[in-house]
mmCIF file of C-alpha atoms in Angstrom:
data_model
loop_
_atom_site.group_PDB
_atom_site.id
_atom_site.type_symbol
_atom_site.label_atom_id
_atom_site.label_comp_id
_atom_site.label_asym_id
_atom_site.label_seq_id
_atom_site.Cartn_x
_atom_site.Cartn_y
_atom_site.Cartn_z
ATOM 1 C CA MET K 1 80.857 117.989 103.581
ATOM 2 C CA LYS K 2 81.483 117.137 107.202
ATOM 3 C CA LYS K 3 85.030 117.062 108.439
ATOM 4 C CA TRP K 4 86.759 114.420 110.504
ATOM 5 C CA THR K 5 87.003 115.373 114.159
ATOM 6 C CA ALA K 6 88.976 113.740 116.914
ATOM 7 C CA GLY K 7 87.085 113.704 120.166
ATOM 8 C CA LEU K 8 86.856 111.888 123.478
ATOM 9 C CA LEU K 9 83.959 109.501 123.988
ATOM 10 C CA GLY K 10 83.743 107.387 127.106
ATOM 11 C CA GLY K 11 87.467 107.819 127.787
ATOM 12 C CA VAL K 12 88.474 106.528 124.363
ATOM 13 C CA LEU K 13 89.883 108.650 121.560
ATOM 14 C CA LEU K 14 87.590 108.053 118.590
ATOM 15 C CA ILE K 15 86.997 109.308 115.080
ATOM 16 C CA ALA K 16 83.707 110.955 114.205
ATOM 17 C CA GLY K 17 82.280 112.323 111.011
ATOM 18 C CA ALA K 18 81.368 111.134 107.539
ATOM 19 C CA THR K 19 81.378 112.340 103.978
ATOM 20 C CA PRO K 20 78.798 112.309 101.205
ATOM 21 C CA ALA K 21 78.510 109.011 99.365
ATOM 22 C CA ALA K 22 80.825 108.782 96.379
ATOM 23 C CA ALA K 23 79.829 107.356 93.035
ATOM 24 C CA GLU K 24 79.918 103.583 92.759
ATOM 25 C CA SER K 25 83.480 102.424 92.190
ATOM 26 C CA ASP K 26 84.333 100.845 88.843
ATOM 27 C CA ALA K 27 87.719 99.546 89.997
ATOM 28 C CA GLN K 28 88.486 95.881 89.377
ATOM 29 C CA TYR K 29 91.084 94.182 91.522
ATOM 30 C CA GLU K 30 91.954 91.093 93.507
ATOM 31 C CA VAL K 31 93.139 90.872 97.101
ATOM 32 C CA TRP K 32 95.764 88.160 97.611
ATOM 33 C CA MET K 33 96.412 86.962 101.161
ATOM 34 C CA ALA K 34 99.035 84.454 102.312
ATOM 35 C CA ASP K 35 97.911 82.197 105.158
ATOM 36 C CA GLN K 36 101.299 81.067 106.402
ATOM 37 C CA GLY K 37 99.723 78.674 108.891
ATOM 38 C CA THR K 38 97.936 76.563 106.269
ATOM 39 C CA ASP K 39 100.319 77.216 103.338
ATOM 40 C CA THR K 40 97.531 78.672 101.213
ATOM 41 C CA ILE K 41 97.153 81.804 99.087
ATOM 42 C CA HIS K 42 93.560 83.094 99.192
ATOM 43 C CA ILE K 43 92.274 85.373 96.422
ATOM 44 C CA TYR K 44 89.259 87.703 96.751
ATOM 45 C CA ASN K 45 87.523 90.062 94.352
ATOM 46 C CA GLU K 46 86.644 93.693 95.046
ATOM 47 C CA ASP K 47 83.351 92.525 96.615
ATOM 48 C CA HIS K 48 85.329 90.524 99.206
ATOM 49 C CA GLU K 49 84.246 87.179 97.727
ATOM 50 C CA GLU K 50 86.808 84.381 97.584
ATOM 51 C CA ILE K 51 87.349 83.474 93.933
ATOM 52 C CA ASP K 52 90.403 81.212 94.052
ATOM 53 C CA THR K 53 93.117 79.632 96.179
ATOM 54 C CA ILE K 54 96.665 78.460 95.511
ATOM 55 C CA ASP K 55 97.855 75.425 97.470
ATOM 56 C CA PHE K 56 101.441 75.875 98.662
ATOM 57 C CA ASP K 57 101.782 72.477 100.361
ATOM 58 C CA ASP K 58 104.223 71.262 97.705
ATOM 59 C CA VAL K 59 105.596 74.716 96.873
ATOM 60 C CA GLY K 60 106.934 76.436 99.989
ATOM 61 C CA GLU K 61 106.474 76.322 103.740
ATOM 62 C CA ASN K 62 104.998 79.314 105.584
ATOM 63 C CA PRO K 63 104.466 81.837 102.752
ATOM 64 C CA HIS K 64 105.072 84.959 104.801
ATOM 65 C CA MET K 65 105.203 88.125 102.714
ATOM 66 C CA LEU K 66 103.444 88.375 99.343
ATOM 67 C CA LEU K 67 104.078 91.275 96.969
ATOM 68 C CA PHE K 68 103.228 92.071 93.339
ATOM 69 C CA ASP K 69 105.492 93.863 90.896
ATOM 70 C CA ASP K 70 104.582 97.324 89.618
ATOM 71 C CA ASP K 71 102.776 95.847 86.602
ATOM 72 C CA TYR K 72 100.712 93.472 88.771
ATOM 73 C CA GLU K 73 101.846 90.631 86.537
ATOM 74 C CA TYR K 74 103.875 88.528 88.972
ATOM 75 C CA ALA K 75 103.685 88.029 92.727
ATOM 76 C CA TYR K 76 106.584 86.978 94.926
ATOM 77 C CA ALA K 77 106.000 84.876 98.035
ATOM 78 C CA ALA K 78 108.779 84.608 100.618
ATOM 79 C CA ASN K 79 108.457 81.163 102.189
ATOM 80 C CA MET K 80 109.976 81.573 105.619
ATOM 81 C CA GLY K 81 109.744 77.929 106.672
ATOM 82 C CA SER K 82 111.562 76.555 103.630
ATOM 83 C CA GLY K 83 113.935 79.448 102.904
ATOM 84 C CA THR K 84 112.640 79.871 99.368
ATOM 85 C CA VAL K 85 110.916 82.437 97.162
ATOM 86 C CA SER K 86 108.105 81.490 94.784
ATOM 87 C CA VAL K 87 107.210 83.409 91.623
ATOM 88 C CA ILE K 88 103.480 83.366 90.782
ATOM 89 C CA HIS K 89 101.944 84.485 87.492
ATOM 90 C CA GLY K 90 98.994 86.580 88.623
ATOM 91 C CA GLU K 91 96.444 85.932 85.892
ATOM 92 C CA SER K 92 96.978 82.175 85.558
ATOM 93 C CA ARG K 93 97.744 81.590 89.295
ATOM 94 C CA GLU K 94 100.611 79.350 88.160
ATOM 95 C CA VAL K 95 103.730 79.071 90.311
ATOM 96 C CA VAL K 96 106.376 79.456 87.603
ATOM 97 C CA GLY K 97 109.443 79.158 89.791
ATOM 98 C CA THR K 98 110.691 78.561 93.333
ATOM 99 C CA ILE K 99 114.227 79.598 94.264
ATOM 100 C CA GLU K 100 116.218 78.631 97.354
ATOM 101 C CA THR K 101 117.736 81.687 99.034
ATOM 102 C CA ASP K 102 118.796 81.317 102.675
ATOM 103 C CA GLU K 103 117.317 80.356 106.021
ATOM 104 C CA GLY K 104 114.062 82.133 106.815
ATOM 105 C CA ALA K 105 113.236 84.051 103.638
ATOM 106 C CA HIS K 106 111.068 86.741 105.227
ATOM 107 C CA ALA K 107 110.395 89.341 102.536
ATOM 108 C CA ALA K 108 110.929 89.172 98.763
ATOM 109 C CA VAL K 109 110.483 92.613 97.241
ATOM 110 C CA PRO K 110 110.539 93.219 93.465
ATOM 111 C CA ASN K 111 112.844 96.019 92.369
ATOM 112 C CA PRO K 112 111.060 98.736 90.321
ATOM 113 C CA ASN K 113 113.656 98.112 87.599
ATOM 114 C CA GLY K 114 111.753 94.894 86.821
ATOM 115 C CA GLU K 115 114.957 92.870 86.653
ATOM 116 C CA THR K 116 115.559 91.645 90.198
ATOM 117 C CA VAL K 117 113.976 90.748 93.534
ATOM 118 C CA LEU K 118 115.743 91.461 96.829
ATOM 119 C CA VAL K 119 115.135 88.976 99.636
ATOM 120 C CA ALA K 120 115.592 89.531 103.377
ATOM 121 C CA ASN K 121 116.581 86.200 104.952
ATOM 122 C CA THR K 122 115.961 86.905 108.621
ATOM 123 C CA PRO K 123 117.595 84.046 110.593
ATOM 124 C CA GLY K 124 120.107 83.648 107.756
ATOM 125 C CA GLU K 125 121.236 87.251 108.419
ATOM 126 C CA SER K 126 121.668 87.802 104.710
ATOM 127 C CA LEU K 127 120.241 89.411 101.591
ATOM 128 C CA SER K 128 119.754 87.505 98.336
ATOM 129 C CA GLN K 129 119.249 89.201 94.974
ATOM 130 C CA ILE K 130 117.319 87.107 92.456
ATOM 131 C CA SER K 131 117.615 87.813 88.731
ATOM 132 C CA LEU K 132 114.394 87.547 86.727
ATOM 133 C CA ASP K 133 113.939 86.151 83.231
ATOM 134 C CA HIS K 134 110.187 85.744 82.896
ATOM 135 C CA GLU K 135 110.322 85.117 79.161
ATOM 136 C CA ASN K 136 112.370 81.957 79.639
ATOM 137 C CA GLY K 137 111.078 81.131 83.107
ATOM 138 C CA GLU K 138 114.562 81.312 84.600
ATOM 139 C CA TYR K 139 115.197 82.629 88.107
ATOM 140 C CA GLU K 140 118.403 82.413 90.116
ATOM 141 C CA VAL K 141 120.248 84.017 93.009
ATOM 142 C CA ALA K 142 122.707 86.364 91.301
ATOM 143 C CA GLN K 143 124.181 88.097 94.373
ATOM 144 C CA GLU K 144 124.299 87.564 98.132
ATOM 145 C CA LEU K 145 125.273 89.804 101.029
ATOM 146 C CA ASP K 146 126.238 88.311 104.394
ATOM 147 C CA LEU K 147 125.337 91.080 106.828
ATOM 148 C CA THR K 148 127.432 89.513 109.595
ATOM 149 C CA GLU K 149 130.536 90.347 107.539
ATOM 150 C CA VAL K 150 129.773 94.045 106.994
ATOM 151 C CA ASP K 151 132.468 96.098 108.752
ATOM 152 C CA SER K 152 130.184 98.965 109.744
ATOM 153 C CA LEU K 153 127.787 96.615 111.578
ATOM 154 C CA GLN K 154 130.288 94.922 113.907
ATOM 155 C CA ASN K 155 129.622 96.937 117.097
ATOM 156 C CA GLU K 156 127.298 94.676 119.124
ATOM 157 C CA ASP K 157 126.144 97.584 121.275
ATOM 158 C CA GLU K 158 124.834 99.286 118.143
ATOM 159 C CA PHE K 159 123.786 96.204 116.152
ATOM 160 C CA PRO K 160 122.918 93.282 118.487
ATOM 161 C CA ASP K 161 122.140 91.124 115.462
ATOM 162 C CA HIS K 162 122.167 91.320 111.668
ATOM 163 C CA ARG K 163 118.722 89.915 110.879
ATOM 164 C CA PRO K 164 117.085 91.776 107.969
ATOM 165 C CA ILE K 165 113.327 92.140 108.363
ATOM 166 C CA CYS K 166 111.605 94.416 105.844
ATOM 167 C CA LEU K 167 112.781 96.490 102.893
ATOM 168 C CA ASP K 168 111.745 98.811 100.109
ATOM 169 C CA PHE K 169 113.486 100.634 97.253
ATOM 170 C CA ASN K 170 113.952 104.223 96.230
ATOM 171 C CA ALA K 171 112.173 105.264 93.033
ATOM 172 C CA ASP K 172 114.725 103.959 90.526
ATOM 173 C CA GLY K 173 115.620 100.850 92.519
ATOM 174 C CA SER K 174 119.261 101.828 92.978
ATOM 175 C CA LYS K 175 118.992 101.744 96.777
ATOM 176 C CA ALA K 176 117.158 99.539 99.270
ATOM 177 C CA TYR K 177 116.305 100.489 102.844
ATOM 178 C CA VAL K 178 116.422 97.423 105.105
ATOM 179 C CA THR K 179 115.396 97.220 108.773
ATOM 180 C CA ILE K 180 117.411 95.058 111.180
ATOM 181 C CA GLY K 181 115.634 92.904 113.778
ATOM 182 C CA GLY K 182 117.710 93.785 116.836
ATOM 183 C CA GLY K 183 117.493 97.442 115.926
ATOM 184 C CA GLY K 184 118.870 99.549 113.114
ATOM 185 C CA LEU K 185 118.417 100.164 109.403
ATOM 186 C CA VAL K 186 120.866 99.899 106.509
ATOM 187 C CA VAL K 187 120.844 101.489 103.074
ATOM 188 C CA VAL K 188 122.077 99.105 100.387
ATOM 189 C CA ASP K 189 123.436 99.881 96.925
ATOM 190 C CA THR K 190 121.511 97.319 94.878
ATOM 191 C CA GLU K 191 123.951 97.160 91.970
ATOM 192 C CA GLU K 192 126.979 96.321 94.102
ATOM 193 C CA LEU K 193 124.868 94.839 96.917
ATOM 194 C CA GLU K 194 126.804 96.639 99.605
ATOM 195 C CA VAL K 195 125.860 98.736 102.638
ATOM 196 C CA ILE K 196 126.406 102.453 101.987
ATOM 197 C CA GLU K 197 124.736 103.919 105.100
ATOM 198 C CA GLN K 198 123.623 102.580 108.463
ATOM 199 C CA PHE K 199 121.566 103.646 111.477
ATOM 200 C CA ASP K 200 121.975 101.762 114.754
ATOM 201 C CA LYS K 201 119.433 100.528 117.315
ATOM 202 C CA ASN K 202 119.388 103.926 119.033
ATOM 203 C CA ASP K 203 118.228 105.498 115.779
ATOM 204 C CA VAL K 204 115.784 102.785 114.677
ATOM 205 C CA HIS K 205 114.442 100.636 117.484
ATOM 206 C CA PRO K 206 114.215 96.801 117.425
ATOM 207 C CA HIS K 207 111.596 94.895 115.402
ATOM 208 C CA GLY K 208 111.674 97.433 112.597
ATOM 209 C CA CYS K 209 109.435 96.978 109.582
ATOM 210 C CA GLY K 210 107.024 99.233 107.707
ATOM 211 C CA THR K 211 109.448 100.266 104.967
ATOM 212 C CA LEU K 212 107.459 102.080 102.291
ATOM 213 C CA LEU K 213 108.424 104.647 99.662
ATOM 214 C CA SER K 214 106.277 107.770 99.550
ATOM 215 C CA PRO K 215 104.205 108.074 96.354
ATOM 216 C CA ASP K 216 106.330 110.999 95.138
ATOM 217 C CA GLY K 217 109.535 109.031 95.767
ATOM 218 C CA SER K 218 111.142 111.664 97.989
ATOM 219 C CA GLU K 219 110.836 109.895 101.332
ATOM 220 C CA MET K 220 111.212 106.414 102.766
ATOM 221 C CA TYR K 221 109.032 105.531 105.749
ATOM 222 C CA ALA K 222 109.791 102.805 108.278
ATOM 223 C CA ASN K 223 108.468 101.833 111.683
ATOM 224 C CA SER K 224 109.234 99.703 114.709
ATOM 225 C CA GLY K 225 107.220 98.308 117.567
ATOM 226 C CA SER K 226 107.169 96.229 120.712
ATOM 227 C CA VAL K 227 104.668 95.413 123.447
ATOM 228 C CA ASP K 228 105.623 98.720 125.043
ATOM 229 C CA ASP K 229 105.903 101.198 122.189
ATOM 230 C CA GLY K 230 105.683 102.061 118.516
ATOM 231 C CA TYR K 231 107.655 104.532 116.406
ATOM 232 C CA PHE K 232 107.834 105.694 112.817
ATOM 233 C CA TYR K 233 110.760 107.115 110.893
ATOM 234 C CA VAL K 234 111.180 109.126 107.691
ATOM 235 C CA PHE K 235 114.321 109.250 105.528
ATOM 236 C CA ASP K 236 115.225 111.585 102.680
ATOM 237 C CA THR K 237 115.854 109.270 99.718
ATOM 238 C CA GLU K 238 118.331 111.657 98.086
ATOM 239 C CA THR K 239 120.600 112.201 101.097
ATOM 240 C CA ASP K 240 119.610 109.107 103.149
ATOM 241 C CA GLU K 241 119.296 111.400 106.176
ATOM 242 C CA MET K 242 116.710 110.556 108.840
ATOM 243 C CA ILE K 243 114.473 113.616 108.793
ATOM 244 C CA HIS K 244 111.778 112.558 111.254
ATOM 245 C CA LYS K 245 111.281 110.172 114.178
ATOM 246 C CA ALA K 246 108.163 110.105 116.342
ATOM 247 C CA ASP K 247 105.773 108.059 118.430
ATOM 248 C CA ALA K 248 103.415 106.216 116.073
ATOM 249 C CA GLY K 249 100.483 106.369 118.498
ATOM 250 C CA GLY K 250 100.073 102.654 119.241
ATOM 251 C CA LEU K 251 101.754 99.549 120.602
ATOM 252 C CA ASP K 252 103.700 97.138 118.362
ATOM 253 C CA THR K 253 103.494 99.318 115.250
ATOM 254 C CA HIS K 254 103.685 97.223 112.080
ATOM 255 C CA GLY K 255 101.571 97.203 108.891
ATOM 256 C CA LYS K 256 100.935 100.351 106.900
ATOM 257 C CA ASN K 257 100.004 101.827 103.527
ATOM 258 C CA PHE K 258 99.418 105.200 101.951
ATOM 259 C CA THR K 259 96.116 106.495 100.705
ATOM 260 C CA THR K 260 96.225 106.576 96.917
ATOM 261 C CA ASP K 261 96.618 110.363 96.881
ATOM 262 C CA GLY K 262 99.635 110.104 99.188
ATOM 263 C CA LYS K 263 98.170 112.525 101.742
ATOM 264 C CA TYR K 264 97.980 110.068 104.600
ATOM 265 C CA LEU K 265 99.767 107.001 105.909
ATOM 266 C CA TYR K 266 97.481 104.485 107.618
ATOM 267 C CA THR K 267 99.304 102.346 110.208
ATOM 268 C CA VAL K 268 98.105 99.443 112.369
ATOM 269 C CA HIS K 269 99.435 98.354 115.739
ATOM 270 C CA ARG K 270 99.371 94.678 116.718
ATOM 271 C CA VAL K 271 99.193 94.942 120.519
ATOM 272 C CA SER K 272 96.856 97.932 120.834
ATOM 273 C CA ASP K 273 94.689 96.586 117.944
ATOM 274 C CA SER K 274 94.435 100.161 116.719
ATOM 275 C CA LEU K 275 94.990 102.297 113.623
ATOM 276 C CA THR K 276 96.532 105.737 113.351
ATOM 277 C CA VAL K 277 96.510 108.143 110.417
ATOM 278 C CA ILE K 278 99.630 110.213 109.768
ATOM 279 C CA ASP K 279 99.576 113.362 107.653
ATOM 280 C CA THR K 280 102.503 112.908 105.260
ATOM 281 C CA GLU K 281 103.111 116.658 104.992
ATOM 282 C CA THR K 282 103.132 117.567 108.692
ATOM 283 C CA LYS K 283 104.160 114.084 109.938
ATOM 284 C CA GLU K 284 101.534 114.444 112.672
ATOM 285 C CA ILE K 285 98.919 111.904 113.765
ATOM 286 C CA VAL K 286 95.623 113.414 112.631
ATOM 287 C CA ALA K 287 93.151 110.616 113.333
ATOM 288 C CA GLU K 288 92.877 107.346 115.176
ATOM 289 C CA GLN K 289 90.627 104.303 115.416
ATOM 290 C CA GLU K 290 90.752 102.350 118.652
ATOM 291 C CA PHE K 291 89.958 98.891 117.242
ATOM 292 C CA VAL K 292 90.337 97.455 113.734
ATOM 293 C CA GLY K 293 90.516 93.759 114.641
ATOM 294 C CA ASP K 294 92.523 91.520 116.927
ATOM 295 C CA ALA K 295 96.296 91.497 116.242
ATOM 296 C CA PRO K 296 96.270 93.495 112.964
ATOM 297 C CA ASP K 297 99.450 92.816 111.014
ATOM 298 C CA LEU K 298 99.968 93.822 107.354
ATOM 299 C CA ALA K 299 97.832 96.074 105.190
ATOM 300 C CA VAL K 300 97.140 97.354 101.687
ATOM 301 C CA THR K 301 94.915 100.076 100.175
ATOM 302 C CA SER K 302 92.474 99.395 97.330
ATOM 303 C CA PRO K 303 93.231 101.234 94.049
ATOM 304 C CA ASP K 304 90.051 103.314 94.344
ATOM 305 C CA ASN K 305 91.069 104.395 97.872
ATOM 306 C CA LYS K 306 87.840 102.984 99.302
ATOM 307 C CA TYR K 307 89.142 100.180 101.505
ATOM 308 C CA PHE K 308 92.132 99.422 103.695
ATOM 309 C CA TYR K 309 92.644 95.649 103.957
ATOM 310 C CA VAL K 310 94.318 94.375 107.144
ATOM 311 C CA THR K 311 95.354 90.807 107.986
ATOM 312 C CA LEU K 312 94.553 89.560 111.490
ATOM 313 C CA ARG K 313 96.905 86.995 113.021
ATOM 314 C CA GLY K 314 95.831 83.558 114.207
ATOM 315 C CA PRO K 315 95.864 82.086 117.738
ATOM 316 C CA GLU K 316 99.009 80.067 116.955
ATOM 317 C CA PRO K 317 101.346 82.304 114.911
ATOM 318 C CA ALA K 318 103.533 80.357 112.498
ATOM 319 C CA THR K 319 106.282 82.993 112.752
ATOM 320 C CA GLY K 320 107.168 85.913 114.981
ATOM 321 C CA THR K 321 109.697 87.375 117.393
ATOM 322 C CA HIS K 322 107.216 87.826 120.242
ATOM 323 C CA ASP K 323 103.696 86.735 121.085
ATOM 324 C CA MET K 324 101.435 88.373 118.519
ATOM 325 C CA ALA K 325 98.552 85.896 118.614
ATOM 326 C CA GLY K 326 95.033 86.972 117.753
ATOM 327 C CA ASP K 327 91.690 85.469 118.705
ATOM 328 C CA SER K 328 89.847 86.335 115.478
ATOM 329 C CA PRO K 329 92.039 85.511 112.459
ATOM 330 C CA GLY K 330 91.075 86.775 109.026
ATOM 331 C CA ILE K 331 90.973 90.084 107.163
ATOM 332 C CA SER K 332 89.471 93.365 108.350
ATOM 333 C CA VAL K 333 88.184 95.565 105.541
ATOM 334 C CA ILE K 334 88.385 99.138 106.812
ATOM 335 C CA ASP K 335 86.474 102.008 105.218
ATOM 336 C CA VAL K 336 89.162 104.583 104.389
ATOM 337 C CA GLU K 337 86.802 107.516 104.978
ATOM 338 C CA THR K 338 85.155 106.480 108.256
ATOM 339 C CA LEU K 339 87.862 104.158 109.667
ATOM 340 C CA GLU K 340 85.095 101.727 110.586
ATOM 341 C CA ILE K 341 85.213 97.994 109.856
ATOM 342 C CA ALA K 342 83.116 97.667 106.693
ATOM 343 C CA HIS K 343 83.514 93.909 106.303
ATOM 344 C CA THR K 344 85.305 90.993 107.937
ATOM 345 C CA ILE K 345 86.614 87.855 106.258
ATOM 346 C CA ASP K 346 86.561 85.399 109.136
ATOM 347 C CA PHE K 347 89.059 82.538 109.433
ATOM 348 C CA THR K 348 88.039 81.567 112.962
ATOM 349 C CA GLY K 349 87.906 77.794 113.353
ATOM 350 C CA ILE K 350 90.342 76.993 110.535
ATOM 351 C CA ASP K 351 92.958 74.718 112.060
ATOM 352 C CA GLY K 352 96.408 76.319 112.198
ATOM 353 C CA THR K 353 95.415 79.461 110.310
ATOM 354 C CA ASP K 354 97.728 82.487 110.497
ATOM 355 C CA PRO K 355 96.914 85.216 107.934
ATOM 356 C CA HIS K 356 99.913 87.404 107.192
ATOM 357 C CA GLY K 357 101.090 88.696 103.793
ATOM 358 C CA ILE K 358 98.632 90.702 101.704
ATOM 359 C CA ASP K 359 98.725 92.636 98.437
ATOM 360 C CA ILE K 360 96.450 93.722 95.617
ATOM 361 C CA ARG K 361 96.509 92.730 91.956
ATOM 362 C CA VAL K 362 94.995 95.637 90.050
ATOM 363 C CA ILE K 363 93.055 94.647 86.935
ATOM 364 C CA ASP K 364 91.508 98.073 86.231
ATOM 365 C CA ALA K 365 92.032 100.997 88.601
ATOM 366 C CA GLY K 366 88.785 102.549 87.360
ATOM 367 C CA SER K 367 87.849 106.207 87.256
ATOM 368 C CA THR K 368 86.402 106.747 90.741
ATOM 369 C CA THR K 369 88.548 107.680 93.719
ATOM 370 C CA TYR K 370 87.189 107.900 97.255
ATOM 371 C CA ASP K 371 89.114 110.912 98.529
ATOM 372 C CA ASN K 372 86.429 113.095 100.095
ATOM 373 C CA TYR K 373 87.883 112.867 103.585
ATOM 374 C CA GLN K 374 89.384 115.804 105.394
ATOM 375 C CA PHE K 375 90.865 115.827 108.855
ATOM 376 C CA GLU K 376 90.226 118.596 111.355
ATOM 377 C CA GLY K 377 93.533 120.442 111.668
ATOM 378 C CA ASP K 378 97.029 119.124 111.289
ATOM 379 C CA GLU K 379 97.298 117.208 114.527
ATOM 380 C CA LEU K 380 95.447 115.647 117.419
ATOM 381 C CA PRO K 381 94.703 117.745 120.521
ATOM 382 C CA ASP K 382 97.515 117.861 123.069
ATOM 383 C CA THR K 383 95.199 116.580 125.760
ATOM 384 C CA ALA K 384 92.432 114.018 126.091
ATOM 385 C CA ALA K 385 90.137 114.632 129.063
ATOM 386 C CA GLY K 386 92.898 116.805 130.515
ATOM 387 C CA VAL K 387 95.601 114.141 130.180
ATOM 388 C CA PRO K 388 98.396 114.562 127.583
ATOM 389 C CA PHE K 389 98.175 112.009 124.780
ATOM 390 C CA SER K 390 101.747 110.837 125.440
ATOM 391 C CA ILE K 391 100.751 109.935 129.002
ATOM 392 C CA TRP K 392 97.782 107.898 127.737
ATOM 393 C CA ILE K 393 100.285 105.926 125.636
ATOM 394 C CA ALA K 394 102.580 105.452 128.631
ATOM 395 C CA LEU K 395 99.706 104.298 130.835
ATOM 396 C CA ALA K 396 98.585 101.832 128.197
ATOM 397 C CA ALA K 397 102.113 100.470 127.851
ATOM 398 C CA ALA K 398 102.242 99.971 131.618
ATOM 399 C CA GLY K 399 98.959 98.081 131.525
ATOM 400 C CA ILE K 400 97.172 100.816 133.478
ATOM 401 C CA GLY K 401 95.299 102.825 130.900
ATOM 402 C CA GLY K 402 94.967 100.362 128.057
ATOM 403 C CA ALA K 403 91.278 99.679 128.582
ATOM 404 C CA LEU K 404 90.541 103.392 128.481
ATOM 405 C CA LEU K 405 92.756 104.309 125.557
ATOM 406 C CA PHE K 406 92.541 101.241 123.362
ATOM 407 C CA GLY K 407 89.154 99.803 124.300
ATOM 408 C CA LYS K 408 90.174 96.529 126.004
ATOM 409 C CA PRO K 409 93.071 95.157 128.045
ATOM 410 C CA LYS K 410 95.749 93.173 126.251
ATOM 411 C CA THR K 411 97.995 90.403 127.486
ATOM 412 C CA ALA K 412 101.625 91.435 127.147
ATOM 413 C CA ARG K 413 103.222 89.906 124.061
ATOM 414 C CA SER K 414 106.914 89.250 124.358
#
């Protein structure tokens, strides 16, 4: 078996190497993608063929984030334009409920306890907790938290705003980790719906997202990004201590997901159009792909670990804090082992399109797992063509070295 190697080719840090072909996957699943520009949910099978759509025109405006529960039975769409959350039965595609929360419902994340959904209302600067009664089809906002009224968040130098962006839960759902738009992260007790720990903008930089619980439940990952930088953060879920903070290796760090074995975290960067692979044990970047599509946003891994699905933003983004437009909207299907684009679902030419939220409905995880990759060493070399990697990042951020490091120049997005 060949190993991954990180090498310099034509001034660009690339990934080389391949592995023997694995047995044909027997996994069955669906990829659900929310096009917030056309108010449509697109559904694809494991062969990347569109098999269904759900029209949201009369349901909710700008379905932004889309996430399934742990049983893959119900999906929750946060409709940012209408300030609502829609509950979708996965198998029947039926929208069984739509609940008004607050202005700009950005992310609706189902609690692993199966009883509630926590919603980050970004411009509303609040959290809404929805109670679930699927048997009777009853859904309602049971608790609300106005983040502008939290005593520990009143210092404007530490918390310029109180806009919640992304969130995820610890393993038992008793705590939620929520990023704040102007910078910062709060830990919320989900039973009392109160802030129990906070990190300010100096700890977690502005435009934070990327909250994701490690497969073993011991760590919470988060990230942040701008046109100039990208960082990732790791928190101990028992103590809530930040145990790691580092450069994420790209510009405007955003979407991410673990490989199914939990060994690696794949992360995409919207401005540099790139992907980095982080070793979850060493917390080092061990591999990188310079281009995975224009303006890559959110991402999800297939249950057989074969593909990494990435949404690509449209030329006229329906939502966003800074210019994150892309010229080639759609979905990039990345081969997990080679990091190459294996397939593209192209939305170019669709009026108003803006692909964003994405998740997978697993029907049968199958028995085959594509996990024959291995990276060369624990970290990337300290230098590339004699220049430290950190300086390549700085040059790219300044608009000087971007073409060399990331493959093509980018217009600043702010």
